[in-house]
Coordinates of N, CA and C in Angstrom, one line a residue:
V1 N 71.7 59.3 99.4 CA 72.2 59.8 100.7 C 73.5 60.5 100.4
K2 N 73.6 61.8 100.9 CA 74.8 62.6 100.8 C 75.3 62.9 102.2
N3 N 76.6 62.4 102.4 CA 77.2 62.7 103.7 C 76.3 62.4 104.9
G4 N 75.6 61.2 104.8 CA 74.7 60.7 105.8 C 73.3 61.4 105.9
E5 N 73.0 62.3 105.0 CA 71.7 62.9 104.9 C 71.0 62.4 103.7
E6 N 69.8 61.9 104.0 CA 69.0 61.3 102.9 C 68.3 62.4 102.1
E7 N 68.3 62.2 100.8 CA 67.7 63.1 99.9 C 67.1 62.4 98.7
L8 N 65.8 62.6 98.4 CA 65.1 61.9 97.3 C 65.4 62.6 96.0
I9 N 65.9 61.8 95.1 CA 66.2 62.3 93.7 C 65.1 61.7 92.8
D10 N 64.3 62.5 92.2 CA 63.2 62.0 91.4 C 63.6 61.9 89.9
N11 N 64.5 61.0 89.7 CA 64.9 60.7 88.3 C 64.6 59.3 87.9
Q12 N 63.9 59.1 86.9 CA 63.5 57.7 86.4 C 63.4 57.7 84.9
V13 N 63.5 56.5 84.4 CA 63.5 56.3 82.9 C 62.5 55.2 82.6
T14 N 61.8 55.3 81.6 CA 60.8 54.3 81.2 C 61.4 53.6 79.9
G15 N 61.4 52.2 80.0 CA 62.0 51.5 78.9 C 63.5 51.5 79.0
I16 N 64.2 51.4 77.8 CA 65.6 51.4 77.8 C 66.2 52.8 77.7
G17 N 67.0 53.2 78.6 CA 67.5 54.5 78.6 C 68.5 54.7 79.7
S18 N 68.8 56.0 80.0 CA 69.8 56.3 81.1 C 69.4 57.4 81.9
V19 N 69.9 57.5 83.1 CA 69.7 58.6 84.0 C 71.0 59.3 84.3
T20 N 71.0 60.6 84.2 CA 72.2 61.4 84.4 C 72.0 62.3 85.7
L21 N 72.9 62.2 86.6 CA 72.9 62.9 87.8 C 74.1 63.9 87.8
T22 N 73.8 65.1 88.2 CA 74.9 66.1 88.2 C 75.0 66.6 89.7
F23 N 76.3 66.5 90.2 CA 76.5 66.9 91.6 C 77.3 68.2 91.6
T24 N 76.7 69.2 92.3 CA 77.3 70.5 92.3 C 78.0 70.9 93.6
T25 N 77.9 70.0 94.6 CA 78.5 70.2 95.9 C 79.4 69.0 96.2
A26 N 80.6 69.3 96.7 CA 81.5 68.3 97.1 C 81.0 67.4 98.2
G27 N 81.3 66.1 98.2 CA 80.8 65.3 99.3 C 80.8 63.8 98.8
T28 N 80.3 62.9 99.6 CA 80.2 61.5 99.3 C 78.7 61.2 99.1
Y29 N 78.4 60.6 97.9 CA 77.0 60.4 97.5 C 76.8 58.9 97.4
N30 N 75.8 58.3 98.0 CA 75.4 56.9 97.8 C 74.1 56.9 97.0
I31 N 74.2 56.3 95.8 CA 73.0 56.3 94.9 C 72.5 54.9 94.8
T32 N 71.2 54.7 95.1 CA 70.6 53.4 95.0 C 69.7 53.3 93.8
A33 N 69.8 52.3 93.0 CA 69.1 52.2 91.7 C 68.4 50.8 91.7
Y34 N 67.2 50.8 91.2 CA 66.5 49.5 91.0 C 65.4 49.7 89.9
A35 N 64.9 48.5 89.4 CA 63.9 48.5 88.3 C 62.6 48.2 89.0
A36 N 61.5 48.8 88.5 CA 60.2 48.5 89.0 C 59.2 48.4 87.8
M37 N 58.3 47.5 87.9 CA 57.3 47.3 86.9 C 56.0 46.9 87.5
S38 N 54.9 47.4 87.0 CA 53.6 47.1 87.5 C 53.3 45.6 87.4
G39 N 52.9 45.0 88.5 CA 52.5 43.6 88.5 C 53.7 42.7 88.7
A40 N 54.9 43.2 88.9 CA 56.0 42.4 89.1 C 56.8 43.0 90.3
A41 N 57.6 42.1 90.9 CA 58.4 42.5 92.1 C 59.5 43.4 91.6
D42 N 59.9 44.4 92.5 CA 61.0 45.2 92.1 C 62.3 44.4 92.0
S43 N 63.2 44.9 91.2 CA 64.5 44.2 91.1 C 65.4 44.4 92.3
D44 N 66.5 43.7 92.4 CA 67.4 43.9 93.5 C 67.9 45.3 93.4
K45 N 68.2 45.9 94.6 CA 68.7 47.3 94.6 C 70.2 47.2 94.5
V46 N 70.8 48.2 93.8 CA 72.2 48.3 93.6 C 72.6 49.7 94.1
T47 N 73.6 49.7 94.9 CA 74.1 51.0 95.4 C 75.5 51.4 94.9
F48 N 75.6 52.6 94.4 CA 76.9 53.1 93.9 C 77.3 54.3 94.8
T49 N 78.6 54.3 95.1 CA 79.1 55.4 95.9 C 80.0 56.3 95.0
Y50 N 79.8 57.6 95.1 CA 80.6 58.6 94.3 C 81.1 59.6 95.3
K51 N 82.4 59.9 95.2 CA 83.1 60.9 95.9 C 83.3 62.1 95.0
V52 N 82.7 63.2 95.3 CA 82.8 64.4 94.5 C 83.7 65.4 95.3
V53 N 84.8 65.8 94.6 CA 85.7 66.8 95.3 C 85.8 68.1 94.5
D54 N 86.2 69.1 95.2 CA 86.4 70.4 94.6 C 87.9 70.4 94.2
S55 N 88.2 71.4 93.4 CA 89.6 71.5 93.0 C 90.5 72.1 94.2
A56 N 89.8 72.5 95.2 CA 90.5 72.9 96.5 C 90.1 71.8 97.5
V57 N 91.2 71.2 98.1 CA 91.0 70.2 99.1 C 91.6 70.7 100.4
Y58 N 90.8 70.4 101.5 CA 91.3 70.9 102.8 C 91.9 69.8 103.6
V59 N 93.0 70.1 104.3 CA 93.8 69.2 105.1 C 94.0 69.8 106.5
S60 N 93.8 69.0 107.5 CA 93.9 69.5 108.9 C 94.5 68.5 109.8
D61 N 95.2 68.9 110.8 CA 95.7 68.0 111.8 C 94.6 67.4 112.6
G62 N 93.4 67.9 112.5 CA 92.2 67.3 113.2 C 91.3 66.6 112.2
G63 N 91.8 66.4 110.9 CA 91.0 65.8 109.9 C 91.0 64.3 109.9
N64 N 90.3 63.7 108.9 CA 90.2 62.3 108.8 C 90.2 61.9 107.3
D65 N 91.1 60.9 107.0 CA 91.2 60.6 105.5 C 90.0 59.9 105.0
G66 N 89.0 59.6 105.8 CA 87.7 59.2 105.3 C 86.8 60.3 104.9
N67 N 87.2 61.5 105.1 CA 86.3 62.7 104.8 C 86.5 63.1 103.3
P68 N 85.6 63.9 102.8 CA 85.6 64.3 101.4 C 86.6 65.4 101.1
G69 N 87.2 66.0 102.2 CA 88.2 67.1 101.9 C 87.6 68.4 101.8
T70 N 86.4 68.7 102.3 CA 85.8 70.0 102.3 C 86.3 70.8 103.4
E71 N 85.9 72.1 103.5 CA 86.4 72.9 104.6 C 85.8 72.4 105.9
N72 N 84.6 71.9 105.9 CA 84.0 71.4 107.2 C 84.4 70.0 107.5
E73 N 84.8 69.2 106.5 CA 85.2 67.8 106.6 C 86.6 67.6 106.0
P74 N 87.7 68.1 106.6 CA 89.0 68.0 105.9 C 89.6 66.6 106.1
V75 N 90.5 66.3 105.2 CA 91.3 65.1 105.3 C 92.4 65.3 106.3
A76 N 93.2 64.2 106.6 CA 94.2 64.4 107.6 C 95.6 64.4 107.0
T77 N 95.8 64.0 105.7 CA 97.1 64.0 105.2 C 97.2 64.6 103.8
L78 N 98.4 65.1 103.5 CA 98.7 65.7 102.2 C 98.5 64.6 101.1
E79 N 98.9 63.4 101.4 CA 98.8 62.3 100.4 C 97.4 62.0 100.0
K80 N 96.5 62.1 101.0 CA 95.1 61.8 100.7 C 94.5 63.0 99.9
A81 N 94.9 64.2 100.2 CA 94.4 65.3 99.5 C 94.7 65.2 98.0
I82 N 96.0 64.9 97.7 CA 96.4 64.7 96.4 C 95.7 63.6 95.7
K83 N 95.5 62.5 96.4 CA 94.8 61.3 95.8 C 93.4 61.7 95.4
L84 N 92.7 62.5 96.2 CA 91.3 63.0 95.8 C 91.4 63.8 94.6
L85 N 92.4 64.7 94.4 CA 92.5 65.5 93.2 C 92.8 64.6 92.0
D86 N 93.6 63.6 92.2 CA 94.0 62.7 91.1 C 92.8 61.8 90.7
E87 N 92.0 61.3 91.7 CA 90.9 60.5 91.4 C 89.8 61.3 90.6
A88 N 89.8 62.6 90.8 CA 88.9 63.5 90.1 C 89.5 63.9 88.7
Q89 N 90.7 63.5 88.5 CA 91.4 63.7 87.2 C 91.7 65.2 87.0
F90 N 92.0 65.9 88.1 CA 92.4 67.3 88.0 C 93.9 67.3 87.7
T91 N 94.3 68.2 86.8 CA 95.7 68.4 86.5 C 96.3 69.5 87.4
E92 N 95.4 70.4 87.8 CA 95.7 71.5 88.7 C 94.8 71.4 89.9
G93 N 95.4 71.8 91.1 CA 94.6 71.7 92.3 C 95.2 72.6 93.4
E94 N 94.3 72.9 94.4 CA 94.7 73.7 95.5 C 94.5 72.9 96.8
I95 N 95.5 73.0 97.7 CA 95.4 72.4 99.0 C 95.5 73.4 100.1
V96 N 94.5 73.4 101.0 CA 94.5 74.4 102.1 C 94.8 73.6 103.4
V97 N 95.8 74.1 104.1 CA 96.3 73.3 105.3 C 96.0 74.1 106.6
T98 N 95.5 73.4 107.6 CA 95.2 74.0 108.9 C 95.9 73.2 109.9
G99 N 96.6 73.9 110.9 CA 97.4 73.1 111.9 C 98.7 72.6 111.3
T100 N 99.4 71.7 112.1 CA 100.6 71.1 111.7 C 100.4 69.7 111.2
V101 N 100.6 69.5 109.9 CA 100.3 68.2 109.3 C 101.6 67.5 108.9
A102 N 101.8 66.3 109.5 CA 103.0 65.5 109.2 C 102.8 64.9 107.8
T103 N 103.9 64.9 107.0 CA 103.8 64.4 105.6 C 105.0 63.6 105.2
E104 N 104.9 62.8 104.2 CA 106.0 62.2 103.5 C 106.3 63.0 102.3
E105 N 107.5 62.7 101.7 CA 107.9 63.5 100.5 C 106.9 63.3 99.3
V106 N 106.5 64.4 98.7 CA 105.6 64.3 97.5 C 106.5 64.7 96.3
I107 N 106.4 63.9 95.3 CA 107.1 64.2 94.0 C 106.1 64.6 93.0
I108 N 106.2 65.8 92.5 CA 105.3 66.3 91.5 C 106.0 66.5 90.2
S109 N 105.6 65.7 89.2 CA 106.4 65.7 87.9 C 105.5 65.0 86.9
T110 N 105.8 65.4 85.6 CA 105.1 64.6 84.5 C 105.8 63.3 84.2
L111 N 107.0 63.1 84.7 CA 107.8 61.9 84.4 C 107.7 60.8 85.4
N112 N 108.0 61.1 86.7 CA 108.1 60.1 87.7 C 107.4 60.5 89.0
G113 N 106.3 61.3 88.9 CA 105.7 61.9 90.1 C 104.9 60.9 90.8
T114 N 104.5 61.2 92.1 CA 103.7 60.4 92.9 C 102.3 61.0 93.0
T115 N 102.0 62.0 92.2 CA 100.8 62.8 92.3 C 99.8 62.5 91.2
G116 N 100.0 61.4 90.4 CA 99.1 61.1 89.4 C 98.9 62.1 88.3
S117 N 97.6 62.5 88.1 CA 97.3 63.5 87.1 C 97.7 64.9 87.5
V118 N 97.9 65.1 88.8 CA 98.2 66.5 89.3 C 99.6 66.9 89.1
T119 N 99.8 67.9 88.2 CA 101.1 68.4 88.0 C 101.3 69.9 88.4
T120 N 100.2 70.6 88.7 CA 100.3 72.0 89.2 C 99.6 72.1 90.5
L121 N 100.3 72.6 91.5 CA 99.7 72.6 92.8 C 99.9 73.9 93.5
M122 N 98.8 74.5 94.1 CA 98.9 75.6 95.0 C 98.6 75.2 96.4
V123 N 99.5 75.5 97.3 CA 99.3 75.1 98.7 C 99.3 76.4 99.6
R124 N 98.3 76.6 100.3 CA 98.2 77.7 101.2 C 97.7 77.3 102.6
G125 N 97.8 78.3 103.5 CA 97.3 78.0 104.9 C 95.9 78.4 105.0
G126 N 95.2 77.8 106.0 CA 93.8 78.2 106.3 C 93.8 79.5 107.0
A127 N 92.7 79.9 107.6 CA 92.5 81.2 108.3 C 93.5 81.4 109.3
D128 N 93.9 80.4 110.0 CA 95.0 80.6 111.1 C 96.3 80.0 110.7
G129 N 96.5 79.8 109.4 CA 97.8 79.3 108.9 C 97.9 77.8 109.0
G130 N 98.9 77.3 108.4 CA 99.1 75.8 108.4 C 100.6 75.5 108.1
T131 N 101.0 74.3 108.6 CA 102.4 73.8 108.4 C 102.4 72.4 107.8
L132 N 103.2 72.2 106.8 CA 103.5 70.8 106.3 C 104.9 70.5 106.8
E133 N 105.0 69.3 107.6 CA 106.3 69.0 108.2 C 106.7 67.6 107.9
N134 N 107.9 67.4 107.4 CA 108.5 66.1 107.2 C 109.7 66.0 108.0
E135 N 109.7 65.1 109.1 CA 110.9 65.0 109.9 C 111.9 64.0 109.4
N136 N 111.5 63.3 108.3 CA 112.4 62.3 107.7 C 112.8 62.5 106.2
G137 N 112.6 63.7 105.8 CA 112.9 64.0 104.4 C 112.3 65.4 104.0
R138 N 112.4 65.7 102.7 CA 111.9 67.0 102.3 C 110.4 66.9 102.1
V139 N 109.7 68.0 101.9 CA 108.3 68.0 101.6 C 108.0 67.8 100.2
F140 N 108.6 68.6 99.3 CA 108.4 68.5 97.8 C 109.6 68.3 97.0
T141 N 109.6 67.4 96.1 CA 110.5 67.3 95.0 C 109.7 67.7 93.7
I142 N 110.2 68.7 93.0 CA 109.4 69.2 91.8 C 110.2 68.9 90.6
G143 N 109.8 67.9 89.8 CA 110.5 67.5 88.6 C 110.0 68.1 87.4
S144 N 110.4 67.6 86.2 CA 110.1 68.2 84.9 C 108.6 68.3 84.7
G145 N 108.1 69.4 84.4 CA 106.6 69.6 84.1 C 105.8 69.8 85.4
G146 N 106.5 69.8 86.5 CA 105.7 70.0 87.8 C 105.8 71.4 88.3
S147 N 104.8 71.9 89.0 CA 104.8 73.2 89.5 C 104.1 73.3 90.8
V148 N 104.8 73.9 91.8 CA 104.3 74.1 93.1 C 104.4 75.6 93.5
T149 N 103.3 76.1 94.0 CA 103.3 77.5 94.5 C 102.8 77.5 95.9
L150 N 103.6 78.1 96.8 CA 103.2 78.3 98.2 C 102.5 79.6 98.3
G151 N 101.3 79.6 98.9 CA 100.5 80.8 99.0 C 100.5 81.3 100.4
E152 N 99.7 82.3 100.7 CA 99.6 82.9 102.0 C 99.3 82.0 103.1
G153 N 100.1 82.1 104.2 CA 99.9 81.4 105.4 C 100.4 80.0 105.5
I154 N 101.1 79.5 104.5 CA 101.7 78.1 104.6 C 103.1 78.1 105.0
T155 N 103.5 77.2 105.8 CA 104.9 77.0 106.2 C 105.3 75.6 105.9
L156 N 106.6 75.4 105.4 CA 107.1 74.1 105.2 C 108.3 73.9 106.1
T157 N 108.5 72.7 106.6 CA 109.6 72.3 107.4 C 110.0 70.9 107.0
G158 N 111.3 70.7 106.6 CA 111.8 69.4 106.2 C 113.2 69.1 106.7
T159 N 113.5 67.8 106.8 CA 114.9 67.4 107.3 C 115.4 66.4 106.4
V160 N 116.5 66.7 105.7 CA 117.1 65.7 104.8 C 118.5 65.3 105.4
T161 N 118.6 64.0 105.7 CA 119.8 63.5 106.3 C 120.9 63.0 105.4
D162 N 120.5 62.9 104.1 CA 121.4 62.5 103.1 C 121.1 63.1 101.7
G163 N 121.6 64.3 101.5 CA 121.3 64.9 100.2 C 121.0 66.4 100.3
N164 N 120.5 67.0 99.2 CA 120.3 68.4 99.1 C 118.8 68.8 99.2
G165 N 118.6 70.0 99.6 CA 117.2 70.5 99.6 C 116.4 70.0 100.8
G166 N 116.5 70.8 102.0 CA 115.9 70.3 103.2 C 114.4 70.2 103.1
A167 N 113.7 71.3 102.5 CA 112.3 71.3 102.4 C 111.8 71.1 100.9
V168 N 112.5 71.6 100.0 CA 112.1 71.5 98.6 C 113.3 71.3 97.7
Y169 N 113.2 70.3 96.8 CA 114.2 70.0 95.8 C 113.6 70.3 94.4
V170 N 114.1 71.3 93.7 CA 113.6 71.6 92.4 C 114.5 70.9 91.3
D171 N 113.9 70.0 90.6 CA 114.7 69.2 89.7 C 114.1 69.2 88.3
G172 N 114.1 70.5 87.8 CA 113.5 70.7 86.4 C 112.1 71.3 86.4
G173 N 111.5 71.5 87.6 CA 110.2 72.0 87.6 C 110.2 73.5 88.0
T174 N 109.0 74.0 88.5 CA 108.9 75.4 88.9 C 108.4 75.5 90.3
F175 N 109.1 76.3 91.1 CA 108.7 76.5 92.5 C 108.6 78.0 92.8
T176 N 107.4 78.4 93.4 CA 107.2 79.8 93.6 C 106.7 80.0 95.1
M177 N 107.3 81.0 95.8 CA 106.9 81.3 97.1 C 106.2 82.7 97.0
E178 N 104.9 82.8 97.3 CA 104.2 84.0 97.3 C 104.3 84.7 98.7
R179 N 103.8 85.9 98.7 CA 103.8 86.7 100.0 C 103.1 85.9 101.0
G180 N 103.6 85.9 102.2 CA 103.0 85.2 103.4 C 103.3 83.8 103.5
S181 N 104.1 83.2 102.6 CA 104.6 81.8 102.7 C 105.9 81.8 103.4
K182 N 106.3 80.6 103.9 CA 107.5 80.6 104.7 C 108.1 79.1 104.7
I183 N 109.4 79.0 104.7 CA 110.1 77.8 105.0 C 111.0 78.1 106.2
T184 N 110.8 77.2 107.2 CA 111.6 77.5 108.5 C 112.1 76.2 109.1
G185 N 113.2 76.2 109.8 CA 113.7 75.1 110.6 C 114.0 73.9 109.7
S186 N 114.4 74.1 108.5 CA 114.7 72.9 107.6 C 116.2 72.8 107.5
S187 N 116.6 71.5 107.2 CA 118.1 71.3 107.1 C 118.4 70.2 106.2
A188 N 119.6 70.2 105.6 CA 120.1 69.2 104.7 C 121.5 69.0 105.0
T189 N 122.0 67.7 104.9 CA 123.4 67.5 105.1 C 124.2 67.9 103.9
G190 N 123.6 68.1 102.7 CA 124.2 68.6 101.5 C 124.0 70.1 101.4
N191 N 123.6 70.5 100.2 CA 123.4 72.0 99.9 C 121.9 72.3 100.0
G192 N 121.7 73.6 100.3 CA 120.3 74.0 100.3 C 119.5 73.5 101.5
G193 N 119.7 74.2 102.7 CA 119.0 73.7 103.8 C 117.5 73.9 103.7
A194 N 117.1 74.8 102.9 CA 115.6 75.0 102.6 C 115.3 74.6 101.2
V195 N 115.9 75.1 100.2 CA 115.6 74.8 98.8 C 116.9 74.6 98.0
Y196 N 116.9 73.6 97.2 CA 118.0 73.3 96.3 C 117.4 73.2 94.9
V197 N 118.1 73.9 93.9 CA 117.7 74.0 92.5 C 118.7 73.3 91.7
N198 N 118.2 72.1 91.1 CA 119.1 71.4 90.2 C 118.4 71.4 88.8
G199 N 118.3 72.6 88.3 CA 117.6 72.8 87.0 C 116.1 73.2 87.4
G200 N 115.5 74.1 86.5 CA 114.2 74.5 86.8 C 114.2 76.0 87.3
T201 N 113.1 76.4 87.9 CA 112.9 77.8 88.3 C 112.5 77.9 89.7
F202 N 113.1 78.8 90.5 CA 112.7 79.1 91.9 C 112.5 80.6 91.9
T203 N 111.3 81.0 92.3 CA 110.9 82.4 92.4 C 110.5 82.7 93.8
M204 N 111.1 83.6 94.5 CA 110.8 84.0 95.9 C 110.3 85.5 95.8
N205 N 109.0 85.7 96.0 CA 108.5 87.0 95.9 C 108.5 87.8 97.2
D206 N 108.4 89.1 97.1 CA 108.4 89.9 98.3 C 107.4 89.4 99.3
G207 N 107.8 89.4 100.6 CA 106.9 89.0 101.7 C 107.0 87.5 102.0
S208 N 107.7 86.8 101.2 CA 107.9 85.3 101.6 C 109.2 85.3 102.3
K209 N 109.4 84.2 103.2 CA 110.5 84.1 104.0 C 111.1 82.7 104.1
I210 N 112.4 82.7 104.2 CA 113.2 81.5 104.6 C 114.0 81.8 105.9
T211 N 113.7 81.1 107.0 CA 114.4 81.4 108.2 C 114.8 80.1 108.9
G212 N 115.9 80.2 109.6 CA 116.4 79.1 110.4 C 116.7 77.8 109.7
S213 N 117.2 78.0 108.4 CA 117.4 76.9 107.6 C 118.9 76.9 107.0

């Protein structure tokens, strides 16, 4: 069964051996296995569930964290999107955001990150754009070995009440804003209402914007 749709897979093995299944489409798969022998009752059935994700995970304010993160079935939070990438053992991933999605701070780093295996992240907006908003802190802290790129159509908004870097704190990592990306309405009580660099690299390309911060 894939995403609630039943599909017969004609894979079987005679004697001692193994069966290999290859999934080419993202989704949730339930695989039921059992042993059968002529003249004897079938064995108990055992069901295994596999979640297959793309290196691009979709997040929407109308999504659900029980979804597989596809374009048609997006998750609801940035944290869940990153967890799906981590569970699939991706080191690089892309997240596509639609609508305004509330988030907690994400720390991307090879040393003390909260993103598991994921150390390189591209975040862009969907067809109608998207916003990641943290009302109680910054959106990203990018530590040593971490890299975040903002692509077309994504907006970040963060609020830091005690410290530097309202939306992004670069602490030894790499942060890039591509054309069409934006940071707006962010604030910090310290320095860098939008971005603060404490070592590392910040590149702001033509066509990207920081406003009201």
